[in-house]
Tab-separated table of C-alpha atoms and ligand atoms in Angstrom:
chain	number	residue	atom	x	y	z
A	1361	TRP	CA	3.911	-8.499	-0.146
A	1362	GLY	CA	-0.339	-8.474	0.241
A	1363	PRO	CA	-1.609	-9.671	-3.217
A	1364	MET	CA	-2.879	-12.736	-1.803
A	1365	ILE	CA	-5.860	-11.891	0.521
A	1366	LEU	CA	-7.725	-15.545	-0.187
A	1367	GLY	CA	-4.251	-17.398	0.385
A	1368	HIS	CA	-2.374	-19.247	-2.451
A	1369	ALA	CA	-4.105	-21.097	-5.284
A	1370	HIS	CA	-7.781	-20.326	-4.027
A	1371	PRO	CA	-9.867	-22.888	-6.164
A	1372	ASP	CA	-12.153	-20.273	-7.436
A	1373	VAL	CA	-9.339	-18.115	-8.588
A	1374	VAL	CA	-7.523	-20.834	-10.134
A	1375	ARG	CA	-10.721	-21.938	-12.298
A	1376	ALA	CA	-11.040	-18.242	-13.400
A	1377	ILE	CA	-7.523	-17.840	-14.556
A	1378	GLN	CA	-8.066	-21.261	-16.591
A	1379	GLU	CA	-11.611	-20.530	-18.342
A	1380	ALA	CA	-9.902	-16.917	-19.034
A	1381	ALA	CA	-6.465	-18.558	-20.400
A	1382	ALA	CA	-8.726	-21.205	-22.772
A	1383	ARG	CA	-10.274	-18.093	-24.366
A	1384	GLY	CA	-7.081	-16.112	-25.106
A	1385	THR	CA	-4.361	-14.446	-23.718
A	1386	ALA	CA	-3.819	-10.789	-25.167
A	1387	TYR	CA	-5.824	-8.674	-27.850
A	1388	GLY	CA	-4.398	-5.284	-27.374
A	1389	ALA	CA	-8.043	-3.792	-26.947
A	1390	PRO	CA	-10.058	-3.264	-24.155
A	1391	THR	CA	-11.751	-6.873	-22.823
A	1392	ALA	CA	-14.907	-7.300	-21.276
A	1393	GLY	CA	-13.315	-8.527	-18.136
A	1394	GLU	CA	-11.484	-5.440	-17.918
A	1395	VAL	CA	-14.624	-3.498	-17.860
A	1396	GLU	CA	-16.033	-5.917	-15.282
A	1397	LEU	CA	-13.049	-5.403	-12.712
A	1398	ALA	CA	-13.349	-1.513	-13.595
A	1399	ARG	CA	-17.008	-1.284	-12.565
A	1400	ARG	CA	-16.247	-3.057	-9.558
A	1401	ILE	CA	-13.439	-0.527	-8.413
A	1402	VAL	CA	-15.685	2.177	-9.343
A	1403	ALA	CA	-18.717	0.504	-7.407
A	1404	THR	CA	-16.595	0.119	-4.306
A	1405	PHE	CA	-14.582	3.524	-4.158
A	1406	PRO	CA	-16.855	6.569	-4.028
A	1407	SER	CA	-13.928	8.941	-4.979
A	1408	ILE	CA	-13.353	6.858	-8.304
A	1409	GLU	CA	-15.328	7.808	-11.203
A	1410	LYS	CA	-13.125	6.802	-13.871
A	1411	VAL	CA	-10.446	4.220	-13.604
A	1412	ARG	CA	-7.564	3.085	-15.915
A	1413	LEU	CA	-6.254	-0.527	-15.464
A	1414	VAL	CA	-2.207	-0.653	-15.782
A	1415	SER	CA	-0.152	-3.767	-15.317
A	1416	SER	CA	1.543	-2.636	-11.781
A	1417	GLY	CA	1.371	-0.710	-8.893
A	1418	THR	CA	4.360	1.121	-10.061
A	1419	GLU	CA	2.737	2.174	-13.286
A	1420	ALA	CA	-0.450	3.137	-11.472
A	1421	THR	CA	1.689	5.888	-9.434
A	1422	MET	CA	3.736	6.962	-12.322
A	1423	THR	CA	0.432	7.657	-14.456
A	1424	ALA	CA	-0.994	9.235	-11.475
A	1425	ILE	CA	1.663	11.925	-11.091
A	1426	ARG	CA	1.875	12.271	-14.866
A	1427	LEU	CA	-1.662	12.720	-15.214
A	1428	ALA	CA	-1.634	15.272	-11.775
A	1429	ARG	CA	0.852	17.189	-13.611
A	1430	GLY	CA	-0.748	17.156	-16.817
A	1431	PHE	CA	-3.971	18.364	-15.258
A	1432	THR	CA	-2.686	20.955	-12.988
A	1433	GLY	CA	0.250	22.334	-15.268
A	1434	ARG	CA	2.459	22.379	-12.086
A	1435	PRO	CA	5.646	20.589	-11.873
A	1436	ARG	CA	6.533	19.456	-8.409
A	1437	ILE	CA	5.212	16.547	-6.192
A	1438	LEU	CA	5.004	16.221	-2.554
A	1439	LYS	CA	5.825	12.414	-1.014
A	1440	PHE	CA	6.589	11.320	2.621
A	1441	ALA	CA	9.918	9.786	3.918
A	1442	GLY	CA	9.565	6.193	4.196
A	1443	CYS	CA	6.343	6.014	1.800
A	1444	TYR	CA	7.303	3.819	-1.153
A	1445	HIS	CA	5.157	4.074	-4.399
A	1446	GLY	CA	7.156	1.559	-6.678
A	1447	HIS	CA	10.026	2.142	-8.707
A	1448	VAL	CA	9.225	5.286	-10.426
A	1449	ASP	CA	12.289	7.459	-10.778
A	1450	ALA	CA	10.895	10.436	-9.676
A	1451	LEU	CA	9.616	8.847	-6.433
A	1452	LEU	CA	12.581	6.909	-5.615
A	1453	VAL	CA	13.173	9.454	-2.917
A	1454	ARG	CA	13.753	8.485	0.546
A	1455	ALA	CA	11.503	5.511	-0.305
A	1456	GLY	CA	10.756	2.682	2.327
A	1457	SER	CA	10.894	-1.086	1.640
A	1458	GLY	CA	13.495	-2.574	-0.151
A	1459	ALA	CA	15.221	0.835	-0.551
A	1460	THR	CA	15.552	1.571	2.848
A	1461	THR	CA	16.545	-1.883	3.964
A	1462	HIS	CA	19.528	-1.687	1.777
A	1463	GLY	CA	20.200	1.865	3.219
A	1464	THR	CA	20.064	3.556	-0.162
A	1465	PRO	CA	16.857	5.317	-0.405
A	1466	ASP	CA	17.974	7.210	-3.306
A	1467	SER	CA	18.555	4.607	-6.044
A	1468	GLU	CA	21.649	4.747	-8.359
A	1469	GLY	CA	20.580	5.369	-11.767
A	1470	VAL	CA	18.140	8.359	-10.973
A	1471	PRO	CA	19.831	11.507	-11.961
A	1472	GLU	CA	19.330	14.569	-9.346
A	1473	GLY	CA	17.641	16.289	-12.202
A	1474	VAL	CA	15.076	13.858	-12.349
A	1475	VAL	CA	13.973	13.995	-8.633
A	1476	SER	CA	14.702	17.709	-8.226
A	1477	LEU	CA	10.972	18.289	-8.571
A	1478	THR	CA	10.329	16.108	-5.765
A	1479	ARG	CA	9.732	17.303	-2.606
A	1480	VAL	CA	9.775	14.803	0.676
A	1481	ALA	CA	7.967	15.458	4.272
A	1482	GLU	CA	8.000	13.455	7.172
A	1483	PHE	CA	4.902	11.310	7.384
A	1484	ASN	CA	2.349	12.501	10.220
A	1485	HIS	CA	3.963	15.648	10.712
A	1486	ALA	CA	1.387	18.115	8.579
A	1487	ASP	CA	3.077	21.010	9.438
A	1488	GLN	CA	6.106	20.159	6.914
A	1489	VAL	CA	3.470	19.918	4.254
A	1490	GLU	CA	1.931	23.552	5.304
A	1491	ALA	CA	5.425	24.900	5.146
A	1492	TYR	CA	5.785	23.724	1.831
A	1493	PHE	CA	2.600	24.873	0.507
A	1494	ARG	CA	3.474	28.436	1.917
A	1495	ALA	CA	6.597	28.150	0.139
A	1496	GLU	CA	6.021	26.786	-3.317
A	1497	GLY	CA	2.222	25.685	-3.238
A	1498	ARG	CA	1.397	27.007	-6.657
A	1499	GLU	CA	4.374	25.007	-8.049
A	1500	ILE	CA	2.928	21.725	-6.524
A	1501	ALA	CA	0.875	19.291	-8.798
A	1502	ALA	CA	0.093	16.521	-6.042
A	1503	VAL	CA	0.771	15.184	-2.630
A	1504	ILE	CA	1.133	11.169	-2.864
A	1505	VAL	CA	0.590	9.337	0.144
A	1506	GLU	CA	0.222	5.843	1.348
A	1507	PRO	CA	-2.538	6.548	3.589
A	1508	ILE	CA	-1.651	3.965	6.224
A	1509	ALA	CA	1.989	3.402	5.443
A	1510	GLY	CA	3.000	-0.348	4.985
A	1511	ASN	CA	6.584	0.244	3.319
A	1512	MET	CA	8.517	1.505	6.642
A	1513	GLY	CA	6.714	-1.058	8.544
A	1514	VAL	CA	2.811	-0.498	9.140
A	1515	VAL	CA	2.606	3.057	10.558
A	1516	ALA	CA	-0.885	4.500	11.193
A	1517	PRO	CA	-2.025	8.158	10.172
A	1518	ARG	CA	-2.372	10.135	13.423
A	1519	PRO	CA	-5.839	11.396	13.593
A	1520	GLY	CA	-6.539	14.360	11.825
A	1521	PHE	CA	-3.372	13.810	9.444
A	1522	LEU	CA	-5.070	12.686	6.468
A	1523	GLN	CA	-8.022	15.145	6.881
A	1524	ARG	CA	-5.394	17.951	7.036
A	1525	LEU	CA	-3.804	16.901	3.702
A	1526	ARG	CA	-7.352	16.752	2.251
A	1527	GLU	CA	-7.807	20.324	3.398
A	1528	LEU	CA	-4.685	21.924	2.449
A	1529	THR	CA	-4.880	20.298	-1.065
A	1530	SER	CA	-8.072	21.282	-1.817
A	1531	ALA	CA	-7.374	24.998	-0.601
A	1532	ALA	CA	-4.134	24.952	-2.979
A	1533	GLY	CA	-5.509	23.400	-5.821
A	1534	VAL	CA	-3.130	20.414	-5.435
A	1535	LEU	CA	-4.173	16.954	-6.201
A	1536	LEU	CA	-4.253	14.356	-3.377
A	1537	ILE	CA	-3.121	10.990	-4.638
A	1538	PHE	CA	-3.857	8.141	-2.153
A	1539	ASP	CA	-1.654	5.061	-2.686
A	1540	GLU	CA	-3.764	2.185	-1.776
A	1541	VAL	CA	-1.722	-0.441	-3.631
A	1542	ILE	CA	-1.321	-2.130	-0.402
A	1543	THR	CA	-4.339	-1.094	1.553
A	1544	GLY	CA	-7.066	-1.158	-1.148
A	1545	PHE	CA	-9.142	-4.059	-0.604
A	1546	ARG	CA	-7.015	-4.841	2.372
A	1547	VAL	CA	-8.050	-2.504	5.362
A	1548	ALA	CA	-11.504	-2.375	4.109
A	1549	ARG	CA	-13.035	-3.161	0.370
A	1550	GLY	CA	-12.989	0.486	-0.097
A	1551	GLY	CA	-9.589	0.774	1.557
A	1552	VAL	CA	-8.480	3.702	3.945
A	1553	GLN	CA	-11.050	5.969	2.054
A	1554	GLU	CA	-13.827	3.694	3.278
A	1555	LEU	CA	-12.378	3.705	6.845
A	1556	THR	CA	-11.828	7.555	6.912
A	1557	GLY	CA	-14.429	8.770	4.489
A	1558	ILE	CA	-11.826	10.956	3.117
A	1559	ARG	CA	-11.989	11.275	-0.580
A	1560	ALA	CA	-8.758	11.356	-2.790
A	1561	ASP	CA	-8.930	13.177	-6.079
A	1562	LEU	CA	-6.648	9.941	-7.309
A	1563	THR	CA	-6.175	6.707	-5.979
A	1564	CYS	CA	-3.604	4.148	-7.133
A	1565	LEU	CA	-4.407	0.194	-6.492
A	1566	GLY	CA	-2.584	-3.038	-7.605
A	1567	LYS	CA	-1.960	-6.114	-5.524
A	1568	ILE	CA	-5.434	-7.721	-4.371
A	1569	VAL	CA	-7.017	-6.037	-7.476
A	1570	GLY	CA	-5.045	-8.463	-9.773
A	1571	GLY	CA	-5.647	-11.630	-7.378
A	1572	GLY	CA	-1.628	-12.513	-7.535
A	1573	LEU	CA	-1.700	-11.722	-11.313
A	1574	PRO	CA	-0.066	-8.171	-12.504
A	1575	VAL	CA	-2.831	-5.599	-12.522
A	1576	GLY	CA	-2.675	-2.090	-11.290
A	1577	ALA	CA	-5.228	0.798	-11.492
A	1578	VAL	CA	-5.349	4.670	-11.589
A	1579	GLY	CA	-8.803	6.002	-10.961
A	1580	GLY	CA	-10.452	9.059	-9.412
A	1581	ARG	CA	-12.273	12.389	-10.612
A	1582	ALA	CA	-13.596	12.252	-13.920
A	1583	ASP	CA	-12.522	15.541	-15.349
A	1584	VAL	CA	-9.016	14.689	-14.104
A	1585	LEU	CA	-9.033	11.109	-15.786
A	1586	ASP	CA	-10.537	12.702	-19.011
A	1587	ARG	CA	-7.004	14.032	-19.488
A	1588	LEU	CA	-5.616	10.776	-19.930
A	1589	SER	CA	-5.184	9.683	-23.770
A	1590	PRO	CA	-6.763	9.263	-25.855
A	1591	SER	CA	-9.439	11.550	-24.607
A	1592	GLY	CA	-7.018	13.773	-23.409
A	1593	GLY	CA	-3.322	14.784	-23.987
A	1594	VAL	CA	-1.527	13.206	-21.059
A	1595	TYR	CA	0.033	9.898	-22.684
A	1596	GLN	CA	-0.617	6.144	-21.023
A	1597	ALA	CA	-0.688	3.003	-22.795
A	1598	GLY	CA	-0.008	-0.546	-22.340
A	1599	THR	CA	0.167	-3.537	-24.401
A	1600	LEU	CA	-0.643	-5.780	-21.795
A	1601	SER	CA	-2.694	-3.553	-19.450
A	1602	GLY	CA	-6.127	-4.987	-18.540
A	1603	ASN	CA	-4.907	-8.573	-19.630
A	1604	PRO	CA	-7.751	-10.679	-19.545
A	1605	ILE	CA	-6.064	-13.656	-17.271
A	1606	ALA	CA	-5.126	-11.053	-14.985
A	1607	VAL	CA	-8.183	-9.243	-14.754
A	1608	ALA	CA	-10.041	-12.456	-14.331
A	1609	ALA	CA	-8.069	-13.611	-11.316
A	1610	GLY	CA	-8.924	-9.901	-9.723
A	1611	ILE	CA	-12.483	-10.397	-10.288
A	1612	ALA	CA	-12.469	-13.800	-8.762
A	1613	THR	CA	-10.724	-12.643	-5.753
A	1614	ILE	CA	-12.488	-9.123	-5.110
A	1615	ASP	CA	-15.713	-11.186	-5.622
A	1616	ARG	CA	-15.027	-13.194	-2.789
A	1617	LEU	CA	-14.299	-10.157	-0.163
A	1618	SER	CA	-17.370	-9.697	1.857
A	1619	ALA	CA	-17.965	-7.518	5.056
A	1620	GLU	CA	-17.417	-10.751	6.948
A	1621	SER	CA	-13.922	-11.156	5.264
A	1622	TYR	CA	-12.771	-8.268	7.103
A	1623	GLU	CA	-14.268	-9.436	10.422
A	1624	THR	CA	-12.501	-12.495	10.030
A	1625	LEU	CA	-9.207	-10.822	9.099
A	1626	GLU	CA	-9.785	-8.066	11.934
A	1627	ARG	CA	-10.221	-11.061	14.622
A	1628	LEU	CA	-7.364	-13.056	13.369
A	1629	GLY	CA	-5.314	-9.746	13.469
A	1630	ALA	CA	-6.012	-8.807	17.176
A	1631	ARG	CA	-5.288	-12.592	18.250
A	1632	LEU	CA	-1.927	-12.523	16.410
A	1633	GLU	CA	-1.464	-8.691	18.070
A	1634	GLU	CA	-2.235	-9.915	21.476
A	1635	GLY	CA	-0.220	-13.349	21.488
A	1636	LEU	CA	2.988	-11.391	20.106
A	1637	ARG	CA	2.238	-8.719	22.854
A	1638	ARG	CA	2.128	-11.623	25.459
A	1639	ALA	CA	5.340	-13.001	23.875
A	1640	LEU	CA	7.023	-10.085	24.162
A	1641	ARG	CA	6.092	-9.469	27.664
A	1642	ASP	CA	7.045	-12.997	28.613
A	1643	ARG	CA	10.480	-12.939	27.005
A	1644	GLY	CA	11.103	-9.431	28.307
A	1645	VAL	CA	11.845	-8.385	24.408
A	1646	ARG	CA	11.325	-4.499	24.014
A	1647	GLY	CA	9.630	-3.902	20.784
A	1648	ALA	CA	6.376	-2.133	19.044
A	1649	ILE	CA	3.427	-3.663	17.150
A	1650	ASN	CA	1.845	-1.609	14.560
A	1651	ARG	CA	-1.432	-3.319	13.126
A	1652	GLN	CA	-4.107	-2.112	10.800
A	1653	GLY	CA	-6.700	-5.087	10.659
A	1654	SER	CA	-4.631	-8.050	8.392
A	1655	MET	CA	-1.513	-6.056	8.130
A	1656	TRP	CA	1.127	-5.589	10.880
A	1657	THR	CA	4.838	-5.179	11.631
A	1658	LEU	CA	7.135	-5.869	14.952
A	1659	PHE	CA	9.433	-3.413	15.349
A	1660	PHE	CA	12.297	-4.229	17.561
A	1661	GLY	CA	14.129	-2.525	20.283
A	1662	VAL	CA	11.537	0.276	20.070
A	1663	ASP	CA	8.188	1.230	22.269
A	1664	GLU	CA	6.434	3.063	19.433
A	1665	VAL	CA	6.611	3.891	15.738
A	1666	ARG	CA	4.797	6.945	14.473
A	1667	ASP	CA	6.969	7.915	11.437
A	1668	TYR	CA	9.990	7.078	9.340
A	1669	ALA	CA	12.690	8.455	12.017
A	1670	GLY	CA	10.854	6.122	14.682
A	1671	ALA	CA	11.339	3.152	12.228
A	1672	ARG	CA	14.685	3.683	11.603
A	1673	ALA	CA	15.167	3.765	15.276
A	1674	SER	CA	14.422	0.243	15.477
A	1675	ASP	CA	16.956	-2.850	15.707
A	1676	VAL	CA	17.325	-4.305	12.436
A	1677	GLY	CA	19.735	-6.963	13.762
A	1678	ALA	CA	17.184	-8.036	16.281
A	1679	PHE	CA	14.785	-8.279	13.607
A	1680	GLY	CA	17.002	-10.378	11.388
A	1681	ARG	CA	17.739	-12.636	14.050
A	1682	PHE	CA	13.859	-13.114	14.881
A	1683	PHE	CA	13.487	-13.655	11.075
A	1684	HIS	CA	15.776	-16.516	10.838
A	1685	ALA	CA	14.685	-17.953	13.789
A	1686	MET	CA	11.148	-17.793	12.592
A	1687	LEU	CA	12.009	-19.452	9.330
A	1688	GLU	CA	13.897	-22.111	11.179
A	1689	ARG	CA	10.499	-22.665	12.703
A	1690	GLY	CA	8.708	-22.917	9.487
A	1691	PHE	CA	7.452	-19.237	9.237
A	1692	TYR	CA	8.643	-17.055	6.228
A	1693	LEU	CA	8.044	-13.431	7.461
A	1694	PRO	CA	8.686	-10.415	5.107
A	1695	PRO	CA	12.517	-10.330	5.153
A	1696	ALA	CA	12.860	-6.943	6.340
A	1697	GLN	CA	11.963	-4.802	9.108
A	1698	PHE	CA	10.580	-1.941	7.152
A	1699	GLU	CA	7.720	-4.352	5.523
A	1700	ALA	CA	4.134	-5.129	6.359
A	1701	ALA	CA	3.298	-8.616	7.127
A	1702	PHE	CA	-0.365	-9.721	5.871
A	1703	LEU	CA	-2.687	-12.348	7.356
A	1704	SER	CA	-5.070	-14.051	4.615
A	1705	LEU	CA	-8.403	-15.506	4.770
A	1706	ALA	CA	-6.522	-19.184	4.277
A	1707	HIS	CA	-5.249	-18.533	7.868
A	1708	ALA	CA	-6.973	-19.883	10.907
A	1709	ASP	CA	-6.949	-19.294	14.687
A	1710	ASP	CA	-4.901	-22.625	14.674
A	1711	ASP	CA	-2.498	-21.264	12.663
A	1712	VAL	CA	-2.310	-18.005	14.251
A	1713	ASP	CA	-1.785	-19.928	17.630
A	1714	ALA	CA	1.058	-21.931	16.199
A	1715	PHE	CA	2.752	-18.599	14.902
A	1716	VAL	CA	2.542	-16.939	17.996
A	1717	ARG	CA	3.997	-20.381	19.914
A	1718	ALA	CA	6.911	-20.207	17.423
A	1719	ALA	CA	7.356	-16.599	17.811
A	1720	SER	CA	7.694	-16.936	21.342
A	1721	ASP	CA	9.844	-19.750	20.897
A	1722	ALA	CA	11.972	-17.260	18.318
A	1723	LEU	CA	12.078	-14.350	20.727
A	1724	SER	CA	13.976	-16.216	23.513
A	1725	ALA	CA	16.361	-17.497	20.797
A	1726	ALA	CA	17.034	-14.407	19.170
B	48	PLP	N1	2.680	1.476	-3.811
B	48	PLP	C1	3.053	0.505	-2.477
B	48	PLP	C2	2.148	1.444	-1.376
B	48	PLP	C3	3.445	-0.474	-2.900
B	48	PLP	O1	3.643	-0.982	-1.522
B	48	PLP	C4	3.848	-0.958	-3.893
B	48	PLP	C5	4.877	-2.250	-3.830
B	48	PLP	O2	5.197	-2.757	-2.613
B	48	PLP	C6	3.767	-0.428	-5.180
B	48	PLP	C7	3.229	0.952	-4.969
B	48	PLP	C8	4.306	-0.483	-6.151
B	48	PLP	O3	3.490	-1.864	-6.792
B	48	PLP	P1	4.200	-2.905	-7.699
B	48	PLP	O4	5.171	-3.549	-6.890
B	48	PLP	O5	2.982	-3.711	-8.218
B	48	PLP	O6	4.775	-2.278	-8.902
């Protein structure tokens, strides 16, 4: 699921957690570590002028949409099919990840009224966003997107898609929220925004920023963040947010991520992709591999996947058989077609090669 970019129990992270725990575990007030982590986030993402730490990715997106509504005074939000933004009621509409796997993208327990202000467009189809903007642009507070989708399996934005979202939202006074809970510090230190140069109004972070402990963050334009309580009227709080142990793990993790780390992850990812493509060819299995650096998905039974409809056309039965065949061979993949798999810096070429050998074997068995 992505937080463990250094691998499990990295000694520096374990030491940071132990030292923080020995000092105390929760104070309710901001701590020095919280400020240190916030400083690093602000230094990494040029679009983030101010940041609020929370305790999960879900809290980050929940706060981001409340803030966008409070700032713009508009009620509606627009999301994309197959994008998952945590278990926020208003965002559990055609969400990916577990919701897609279980065939119930709209969760029970979420009344229609709660999602009546949520609009859904197809990922990579900017024309649908334009149509919504023409019809009800003045009512829309924010567009929220996984800028590289991870929760319908990995799906990259088509060239120009994110740029178009930036242009449309800027022109309509709509806030653009990049949910970089997976991609932040994953595809590059500064996430998709570093890769593309596009600046979101608000950015949601999680996973890697907590180094395996519960941390999330919402950051962005200072004029927007100033509307958060206590300086502004948009309420947000959290007893355990900015927890000293969690932020220590986050700081220890991101301080070990250098330009070289991302070169290593790209090299490992390319090796894995090449090996898997060879295995598919050799075994005569139809499949598409989508990869962005160290995050990747092997979709079964399709030649390419560029949106949610494409992802859903894949053969989940074949994925299930592959998953179990890999488990028997000692490799635990994300247990669903609609998830991203991740490489970490604890992996080496040998691990990748062993994985590819097992996959080749599993493909013939599956
Ligand atoms: N946003 C994205 C893109 C995610 O992938 C996830 C979790 O997988 C979330 C938000 C929610 O984060 P959390 O599980 O920490 O609440």
